[in-house]
mmCIF file of C-alpha atoms and ligand atoms in Angstrom:
data_model
loop_
_atom_site.group_PDB
_atom_site.id
_atom_site.type_symbol
_atom_site.label_atom_id
_atom_site.label_comp_id
_atom_site.label_asym_id
_atom_site.label_seq_id
_atom_site.Cartn_x
_atom_site.Cartn_y
_atom_site.Cartn_z
ATOM 1 C CA MET A 970 124.791 97.462 107.376
ATOM 2 C CA ASN A 971 122.992 97.012 104.069
ATOM 3 C CA ARG A 972 119.576 98.040 105.268
ATOM 4 C CA LYS A 973 117.827 101.159 103.971
ATOM 5 C CA VAL A 974 115.105 102.945 105.925
ATOM 6 C CA LEU A 975 112.668 105.632 104.804
ATOM 7 C CA ILE A 976 111.896 108.212 107.482
ATOM 8 C CA THR A 977 109.042 110.542 106.634
ATOM 9 C CA GLY A 978 109.053 113.907 108.366
ATOM 10 C CA ALA A 979 112.796 113.586 108.939
ATOM 11 C CA SER A 980 113.480 117.329 109.035
ATOM 12 C CA ARG A 981 112.450 118.025 112.622
ATOM 13 C CA GLY A 982 111.589 116.528 116.003
ATOM 14 C CA ILE A 983 111.222 112.761 116.262
ATOM 15 C CA GLY A 984 111.988 112.152 112.575
ATOM 16 C CA ARG A 985 115.225 114.128 112.697
ATOM 17 C CA ALA A 986 116.390 112.360 115.894
ATOM 18 C CA THR A 987 115.538 109.002 114.285
ATOM 19 C CA ALA A 988 117.495 109.840 111.134
ATOM 20 C CA LEU A 989 120.569 110.803 113.185
ATOM 21 C CA HIS A 990 120.313 107.700 115.375
ATOM 22 C CA LEU A 991 119.906 105.321 112.433
ATOM 23 C CA ALA A 992 122.733 107.048 110.537
ATOM 24 C CA ASN A 993 124.993 106.385 113.541
ATOM 25 C CA GLU A 994 123.952 102.708 113.463
ATOM 26 C CA GLY A 995 125.037 102.561 109.811
ATOM 27 C CA TYR A 996 121.673 102.373 108.031
ATOM 28 C CA ALA A 997 121.307 103.919 104.580
ATOM 29 C CA LEU A 998 118.599 106.572 104.766
ATOM 30 C CA LEU A 999 115.833 107.728 102.497
ATOM 31 C CA LEU A 1000 114.928 111.110 103.948
ATOM 32 C CA HIS A 1001 111.551 112.742 103.444
ATOM 33 C CA ALA A 1002 110.097 116.133 104.383
ATOM 34 C CA SER A 1003 107.533 118.378 102.759
ATOM 35 C CA ARG A 1004 110.271 120.391 100.985
ATOM 36 C CA GLU A 1005 113.940 119.792 100.204
ATOM 37 C CA ALA A 1006 114.978 122.964 102.061
ATOM 38 C CA SER A 1007 113.532 121.585 105.326
ATOM 39 C CA LEU A 1008 116.082 118.750 105.230
ATOM 40 C CA GLN A 1009 119.227 120.845 104.766
ATOM 41 C CA PRO A 1010 120.014 121.334 108.517
ATOM 42 C CA LEU A 1011 119.664 117.566 109.118
ATOM 43 C CA ILE A 1012 121.817 116.707 106.104
ATOM 44 C CA ALA A 1013 124.518 119.079 107.373
ATOM 45 C CA SER A 1014 124.585 117.201 110.707
ATOM 46 C CA LEU A 1015 124.682 113.618 109.404
ATOM 47 C CA PRO A 1016 127.838 111.691 110.342
ATOM 48 C CA ALA A 1017 130.484 111.659 107.617
ATOM 49 C CA GLY A 1018 129.969 108.779 105.205
ATOM 50 C CA THR A 1019 126.210 108.422 105.785
ATOM 51 C CA ARG A 1020 124.535 107.017 102.702
ATOM 52 C CA TYR A 1021 121.354 108.978 102.104
ATOM 53 C CA GLU A 1022 118.858 109.958 99.442
ATOM 54 C CA VAL A 1023 116.157 112.594 99.561
ATOM 55 C CA LEU A 1024 112.574 112.253 98.370
ATOM 56 C CA THR A 1025 110.239 115.110 99.229
ATOM 57 C CA ALA A 1026 106.480 115.571 98.913
ATOM 58 C CA ASP A 1027 103.815 117.646 100.564
ATOM 59 C CA PHE A 1028 101.501 114.884 101.776
ATOM 60 C CA SER A 1029 98.591 117.301 102.056
ATOM 61 C CA GLU A 1030 98.555 117.344 98.231
ATOM 62 C CA GLU A 1031 96.916 114.233 96.819
ATOM 63 C CA ASP A 1032 98.936 114.139 93.580
ATOM 64 C CA ALA A 1033 102.252 114.705 95.363
ATOM 65 C CA LEU A 1034 101.489 111.839 97.752
ATOM 66 C CA LYS A 1035 100.592 109.447 94.917
ATOM 67 C CA GLN A 1036 103.727 110.401 93.007
ATOM 68 C CA PHE A 1037 105.803 109.842 96.157
ATOM 69 C CA THR A 1038 104.499 106.334 96.781
ATOM 70 C CA GLY A 1039 104.815 105.529 93.066
ATOM 71 C CA THR A 1040 108.508 106.487 93.143
ATOM 72 C CA LEU A 1041 108.940 104.479 96.308
ATOM 73 C CA LYS A 1042 107.689 101.303 94.641
ATOM 74 C CA LYS A 1043 109.715 101.811 91.437
ATOM 75 C CA ALA A 1044 113.008 103.253 92.686
ATOM 76 C CA ASN A 1045 113.298 101.900 96.224
ATOM 77 C CA LYS A 1046 112.719 98.184 95.882
ATOM 78 C CA ASP A 1047 115.506 97.592 98.410
ATOM 79 C CA LEU A 1048 113.778 99.327 101.337
ATOM 80 C CA TYR A 1049 114.028 97.434 104.643
ATOM 81 C CA GLY A 1050 112.153 99.853 106.861
ATOM 82 C CA ILE A 1051 109.564 102.612 106.729
ATOM 83 C CA VAL A 1052 109.134 104.986 109.670
ATOM 84 C CA SER A 1053 105.859 106.684 108.817
ATOM 85 C CA ASN A 1054 106.434 109.682 111.057
ATOM 86 C CA ALA A 1055 105.315 112.859 109.224
ATOM 87 C CA GLY A 1056 102.328 114.338 110.995
ATOM 88 C CA ILE A 1057 100.454 117.529 111.741
ATOM 89 C CA ALA A 1058 98.270 118.604 114.639
ATOM 90 C CA LEU A 1059 95.965 121.538 113.925
ATOM 91 C CA ASP A 1060 94.229 122.079 117.245
ATOM 92 C CA LYS A 1061 90.757 123.625 117.399
ATOM 93 C CA ALA A 1062 87.292 122.917 118.681
ATOM 94 C CA LEU A 1063 85.730 120.790 115.934
ATOM 95 C CA VAL A 1064 82.818 123.169 115.561
ATOM 96 C CA PHE A 1065 85.238 125.926 114.444
ATOM 97 C CA GLN A 1066 87.696 123.730 112.528
ATOM 98 C CA PRO A 1067 87.978 124.707 108.862
ATOM 99 C CA GLN A 1068 87.335 121.888 106.379
ATOM 100 C CA ALA A 1069 90.802 122.485 104.893
ATOM 101 C CA ASP A 1070 92.433 121.683 108.274
ATOM 102 C CA ILE A 1071 90.375 118.499 108.598
ATOM 103 C CA ASP A 1072 91.345 117.429 105.068
ATOM 104 C CA ASN A 1073 95.029 118.178 105.693
ATOM 105 C CA MET A 1074 95.179 116.144 108.895
ATOM 106 C CA ILE A 1075 93.418 113.221 107.223
ATOM 107 C CA ARG A 1076 95.782 113.321 104.224
ATOM 108 C CA VAL A 1077 99.051 113.762 106.139
ATOM 109 C CA ASN A 1078 98.295 111.618 109.223
ATOM 110 C CA LEU A 1079 96.164 108.879 107.689
ATOM 111 C CA MET A 1080 96.094 108.753 103.885
ATOM 112 C CA ALA A 1081 99.901 109.025 103.699
ATOM 113 C CA PRO A 1082 100.454 106.104 106.138
ATOM 114 C CA ILE A 1083 97.838 104.027 104.266
ATOM 115 C CA LEU A 1084 99.543 104.572 100.905
ATOM 116 C CA LEU A 1085 103.002 104.060 102.406
ATOM 117 C CA ALA A 1086 101.805 100.806 103.961
ATOM 118 C CA LYS A 1087 100.381 99.784 100.578
ATOM 119 C CA ALA A 1088 103.806 100.395 99.028
ATOM 120 C CA ALA A 1089 105.373 98.356 101.864
ATOM 121 C CA MET A 1090 102.985 95.484 101.090
ATOM 122 C CA LYS A 1091 104.546 95.386 97.581
ATOM 123 C CA ILE A 1092 108.174 95.958 98.517
ATOM 124 C CA PHE A 1093 108.629 93.849 101.681
ATOM 125 C CA PRO A 1094 107.259 90.500 100.431
ATOM 126 C CA ARG A 1095 109.549 90.695 97.362
ATOM 127 C CA ASN A 1096 112.533 91.172 99.704
ATOM 128 C CA GLY A 1097 111.325 88.607 102.215
ATOM 129 C CA GLU A 1098 111.694 91.083 105.096
ATOM 130 C CA GLY A 1099 110.737 94.554 106.252
ATOM 131 C CA VAL A 1100 109.483 96.623 109.160
ATOM 132 C CA PHE A 1101 106.769 99.268 108.882
ATOM 133 C CA LEU A 1102 106.583 101.560 111.881
ATOM 134 C CA GLY A 1103 103.533 103.766 112.103
ATOM 135 C CA ILE A 1104 103.508 106.644 114.566
ATOM 136 C CA GLY A 1105 100.387 106.931 116.691
ATOM 137 C CA SER A 1106 99.866 109.105 119.747
ATOM 138 C CA CYS A 1107 98.670 108.804 123.342
ATOM 139 C CA VAL A 1108 95.659 110.945 122.351
ATOM 140 C CA GLY A 1109 94.557 108.235 119.891
ATOM 141 C CA GLU A 1110 93.643 106.193 122.953
ATOM 142 C CA MET A 1111 92.927 108.890 125.563
ATOM 143 C CA GLY A 1112 91.142 111.384 123.330
ATOM 144 C CA ASN A 1113 91.888 115.085 123.787
ATOM 145 C CA ALA A 1114 89.704 118.156 123.628
ATOM 146 C CA PHE A 1115 90.510 120.343 120.611
ATOM 147 C CA GLN A 1116 92.398 117.492 118.942
ATOM 148 C CA SER A 1117 89.423 115.368 117.880
ATOM 149 C CA VAL A 1118 90.437 114.937 114.228
ATOM 150 C CA TYR A 1119 94.114 114.526 115.063
ATOM 151 C CA ALA A 1120 93.254 111.917 117.710
ATOM 152 C CA ALA A 1121 90.957 110.105 115.256
ATOM 153 C CA THR A 1122 93.704 109.890 112.624
ATOM 154 C CA LYS A 1123 96.152 108.532 115.202
ATOM 155 C CA ALA A 1124 93.716 105.895 116.504
ATOM 156 C CA ALA A 1125 93.108 104.839 112.904
ATOM 157 C CA ASN A 1126 96.832 104.221 112.424
ATOM 158 C CA VAL A 1127 96.778 101.645 115.224
ATOM 159 C CA ALA A 1128 93.892 99.759 113.574
ATOM 160 C CA LEU A 1129 95.640 99.954 110.187
ATOM 161 C CA ILE A 1130 98.835 98.452 111.576
ATOM 162 C CA LYS A 1131 97.126 95.669 113.565
ATOM 163 C CA SER A 1132 95.147 94.687 110.468
ATOM 164 C CA LEU A 1133 98.179 94.687 108.185
ATOM 165 C CA ALA A 1134 100.209 92.545 110.586
ATOM 166 C CA GLN A 1135 97.402 89.964 110.316
ATOM 167 C CA GLU A 1136 97.087 90.442 106.547
ATOM 168 C CA VAL A 1137 100.785 89.946 105.868
ATOM 169 C CA GLY A 1138 100.722 86.798 108.015
ATOM 170 C CA GLN A 1139 97.818 85.378 105.997
ATOM 171 C CA LEU A 1140 99.083 86.453 102.566
ATOM 172 C CA HIS A 1141 102.763 85.707 102.988
ATOM 173 C CA GLY A 1142 103.064 83.635 106.166
ATOM 174 C CA SER A 1143 106.089 85.731 106.836
ATOM 175 C CA GLN A 1144 108.003 85.789 110.086
ATOM 176 C CA THR A 1145 110.253 88.575 108.912
ATOM 177 C CA ILE A 1146 107.770 91.252 107.831
ATOM 178 C CA ARG A 1147 106.374 93.288 110.707
ATOM 179 C CA PHE A 1148 103.921 96.143 111.129
ATOM 180 C CA LEU A 1149 104.067 98.130 114.385
ATOM 181 C CA THR A 1150 102.797 101.356 115.872
ATOM 182 C CA LEU A 1151 104.892 103.481 118.184
ATOM 183 C CA SER A 1152 102.708 105.871 120.154
ATOM 184 C CA PRO A 1153 104.553 108.713 121.860
ATOM 185 C CA GLY A 1154 103.161 110.753 124.729
ATOM 186 C CA PHE A 1155 104.375 114.299 125.270
ATOM 187 C CA ILE A 1156 107.681 114.736 123.432
ATOM 188 C CA GLN A 1157 109.600 118.011 123.330
ATOM 189 C CA THR A 1158 109.364 119.015 119.652
ATOM 190 C CA ASP A 1159 107.987 121.906 117.570
ATOM 191 C CA MET A 1160 104.613 120.159 117.694
ATOM 192 C CA VAL A 1161 104.230 120.534 121.467
ATOM 193 C CA GLU A 1162 106.057 123.856 121.615
ATOM 194 C CA SER A 1163 103.239 125.296 119.495
ATOM 195 C CA LEU A 1164 100.769 124.456 122.308
ATOM 196 C CA SER A 1165 99.863 127.162 124.857
ATOM 197 C CA GLU A 1166 101.817 127.179 128.127
ATOM 198 C CA GLU A 1167 98.605 126.250 129.916
ATOM 199 C CA ILE A 1168 98.054 123.100 127.812
ATOM 200 C CA GLN A 1169 101.738 122.120 128.152
ATOM 201 C CA ALA A 1170 101.555 122.517 131.957
ATOM 202 C CA ASP A 1171 98.342 120.483 132.041
ATOM 203 C CA PHE A 1172 100.001 117.627 130.102
ATOM 204 C CA LEU A 1173 103.108 117.716 132.326
ATOM 205 C CA SER A 1174 101.003 117.538 135.505
ATOM 206 C CA LYS A 1175 99.459 114.284 134.237
ATOM 207 C CA ILE A 1176 102.739 112.520 133.365
ATOM 208 C CA PRO A 1177 103.939 110.193 136.158
ATOM 209 C CA SER A 1178 107.561 110.693 135.026
ATOM 210 C CA ARG A 1179 107.000 114.476 135.507
ATOM 211 C CA ARG A 1180 108.763 115.547 132.326
ATOM 212 C CA ALA A 1181 108.419 115.577 128.581
ATOM 213 C CA GLY A 1182 110.154 112.840 126.605
ATOM 214 C CA THR A 1183 112.962 113.675 124.222
ATOM 215 C CA PRO A 1184 113.071 112.944 120.489
ATOM 216 C CA ALA A 1185 116.287 110.981 121.140
ATOM 217 C CA GLU A 1186 114.446 108.638 123.534
ATOM 218 C CA VAL A 1187 111.826 107.945 120.877
ATOM 219 C CA ALA A 1188 114.545 107.430 118.258
ATOM 220 C CA GLN A 1189 116.269 104.808 120.431
ATOM 221 C CA THR A 1190 113.015 102.878 120.755
ATOM 222 C CA ILE A 1191 112.443 103.045 117.001
ATOM 223 C CA ALA A 1192 115.973 101.765 116.395
ATOM 224 C CA PHE A 1193 115.331 98.798 118.705
ATOM 225 C CA LEU A 1194 112.015 97.946 117.000
ATOM 226 C CA LEU A 1195 113.762 97.852 113.610
ATOM 227 C CA ARG A 1196 116.303 95.285 114.799
ATOM 228 C CA ASP A 1197 116.079 91.523 114.369
ATOM 229 C CA GLU A 1198 116.099 91.239 118.193
ATOM 230 C CA ALA A 1199 112.571 92.721 118.078
ATOM 231 C CA ALA A 1200 111.405 90.013 115.640
ATOM 232 C CA TYR A 1201 108.559 88.820 117.874
ATOM 233 C CA ILE A 1202 107.058 92.294 118.354
ATOM 234 C CA ASN A 1203 104.464 92.456 115.612
ATOM 235 C CA GLY A 1204 101.099 94.178 115.183
ATOM 236 C CA SER A 1205 101.548 95.872 118.564
ATOM 237 C CA GLU A 1206 101.182 99.431 119.740
ATOM 238 C CA ILE A 1207 104.307 100.321 121.727
ATOM 239 C CA LYS A 1208 103.859 103.291 124.036
ATOM 240 C CA ILE A 1209 106.566 105.743 125.062
ATOM 241 C CA ASN A 1210 104.863 108.265 127.300
ATOM 242 C CA GLY A 1211 106.356 108.452 130.816
ATOM 243 C CA GLY A 1212 103.258 106.698 132.147
ATOM 244 C CA LEU A 1213 100.718 109.175 130.699
ATOM 245 C CA ALA A 1214 97.457 107.268 130.390
HETATM 246 N N1 NAP B 927 105.731 115.584 119.744
HETATM 247 C C1 NAP B 927 104.843 114.874 120.402
HETATM 248 O O1 NAP B 927 104.617 115.075 121.608
HETATM 249 C C2 NAP B 927 104.087 113.787 119.707
HETATM 250 C C3 NAP B 927 103.205 113.014 120.478
HETATM 251 C C4 NAP B 927 102.509 111.980 119.877
HETATM 252 C C5 NAP B 927 102.688 111.719 118.532
HETATM 253 N N2 NAP B 927 103.537 112.500 117.801
HETATM 254 C C6 NAP B 927 103.663 112.162 116.385
HETATM 255 O O2 NAP B 927 105.033 111.989 116.077
HETATM 256 C C7 NAP B 927 105.271 112.379 114.713
HETATM 257 C C8 NAP B 927 106.403 113.414 114.679
HETATM 258 O O3 NAP B 927 106.016 114.498 115.505
HETATM 259 P P1 NAP B 927 107.012 115.691 115.868
HETATM 260 O O4 NAP B 927 106.556 116.230 117.162
HETATM 261 O O5 NAP B 927 108.421 115.262 115.674
HETATM 262 O O6 NAP B 927 106.596 116.724 114.727
HETATM 263 P P2 NAP B 927 107.311 118.053 114.171
HETATM 264 O O7 NAP B 927 108.529 118.389 114.975
HETATM 265 O O8 NAP B 927 106.229 119.060 114.056
HETATM 266 O O9 NAP B 927 107.792 117.573 112.705
HETATM 267 C C9 NAP B 927 106.825 117.184 111.777
HETATM 268 C C10 NAP B 927 107.473 116.550 110.566
HETATM 269 O O10 NAP B 927 106.410 116.189 109.648
HETATM 270 C C11 NAP B 927 106.638 116.805 108.397
HETATM 271 N N3 NAP B 927 105.389 117.268 107.798
HETATM 272 C C12 NAP B 927 104.489 118.110 108.347
HETATM 273 N N4 NAP B 927 103.523 118.394 107.443
HETATM 274 C C13 NAP B 927 103.824 117.707 106.314
HETATM 275 C C14 NAP B 927 103.229 117.618 105.033
HETATM 276 N N5 NAP B 927 102.114 118.297 104.711
HETATM 277 N N6 NAP B 927 103.802 116.816 104.111
HETATM 278 C C15 NAP B 927 104.937 116.132 104.399
HETATM 279 N N7 NAP B 927 105.562 116.213 105.583
HETATM 280 C C16 NAP B 927 105.017 116.986 106.535
HETATM 281 C C17 NAP B 927 107.535 118.003 108.688
HETATM 282 O O11 NAP B 927 108.249 118.348 107.507
HETATM 283 P P3 NAP B 927 108.594 119.920 107.175
HETATM 284 O O12 NAP B 927 109.720 120.306 108.093
HETATM 285 O O13 NAP B 927 109.000 119.912 105.742
HETATM 286 O O14 NAP B 927 107.351 120.684 107.458
HETATM 287 C C18 NAP B 927 108.394 117.498 109.824
HETATM 288 O O15 NAP B 927 109.500 116.797 109.318
HETATM 289 C C19 NAP B 927 103.934 112.909 114.183
HETATM 290 O O16 NAP B 927 103.278 111.899 113.471
HETATM 291 C C20 NAP B 927 103.171 113.248 115.455
HETATM 292 O O17 NAP B 927 101.779 113.190 115.250
HETATM 293 C C21 NAP B 927 104.237 113.512 118.348
#
């Protein structure tokens, strides 16, 4: 396998499970997290022989994000895939939400995917192929009290991806460059474990499958969407949520 995939937010949760799954399928990995130290446990568990590089940046810092995407365009011209997974949810009633939290969610969950997608629009056409996978959320469609900004950033990712799938078709007429959103429901990671027991129980009661999803289940779906077999899935929002709607 000669394909290299960037996974942002690879240190924990869905990103970590995706990195391990893709490593087992033989992809070369470009691993991102906010700090190098966050990635050490993942690196220690990668299968022997995994080809990987590390590129860190705190996406809540504008300069760090620009430097990251700059390096991507210069030093990673061979990228096949980008899993734009890093995200933060800072839950609060909007009326009490500090401006800094709002700014951070917009930078990490929306500005970072926009600039990563911009880098993809340079890299993929030169290579004649590529898959950009944005990560949305069920709350982008459903809305959720105390997650208004988070939900807004996730809904915006879906619009970004749909638009870019159309744009790449018009600019490059390409059948081998795809932009997709994967929108998880309630997945057992640090992000949901930080929610109160009451909110977790409320979510679980609304899921027809009556359980949280696992990061490994999301990773398997991501791996499928990256494959050539998924070539006709483009511009879409794929949902993995146990029926939560
Ligand atoms: N879990 C769910 O139920 C669920 C549902 C819907 C959507 N999602 C989405 O799925 C994605 C992954 O979620 P998760 O539950 O796996 O999250 P998680 O376990 O909390 O992991 C978040 C990842 O994002 C990185 N990250 C956080 N802040 C960052 C920053 N300022 N700069 C750069 N990287 C940063 C973290 O890196 P560090 O370790 O270095 O902090 C970590 O690797 C997110 O986009 C989330 O919105 C999750």
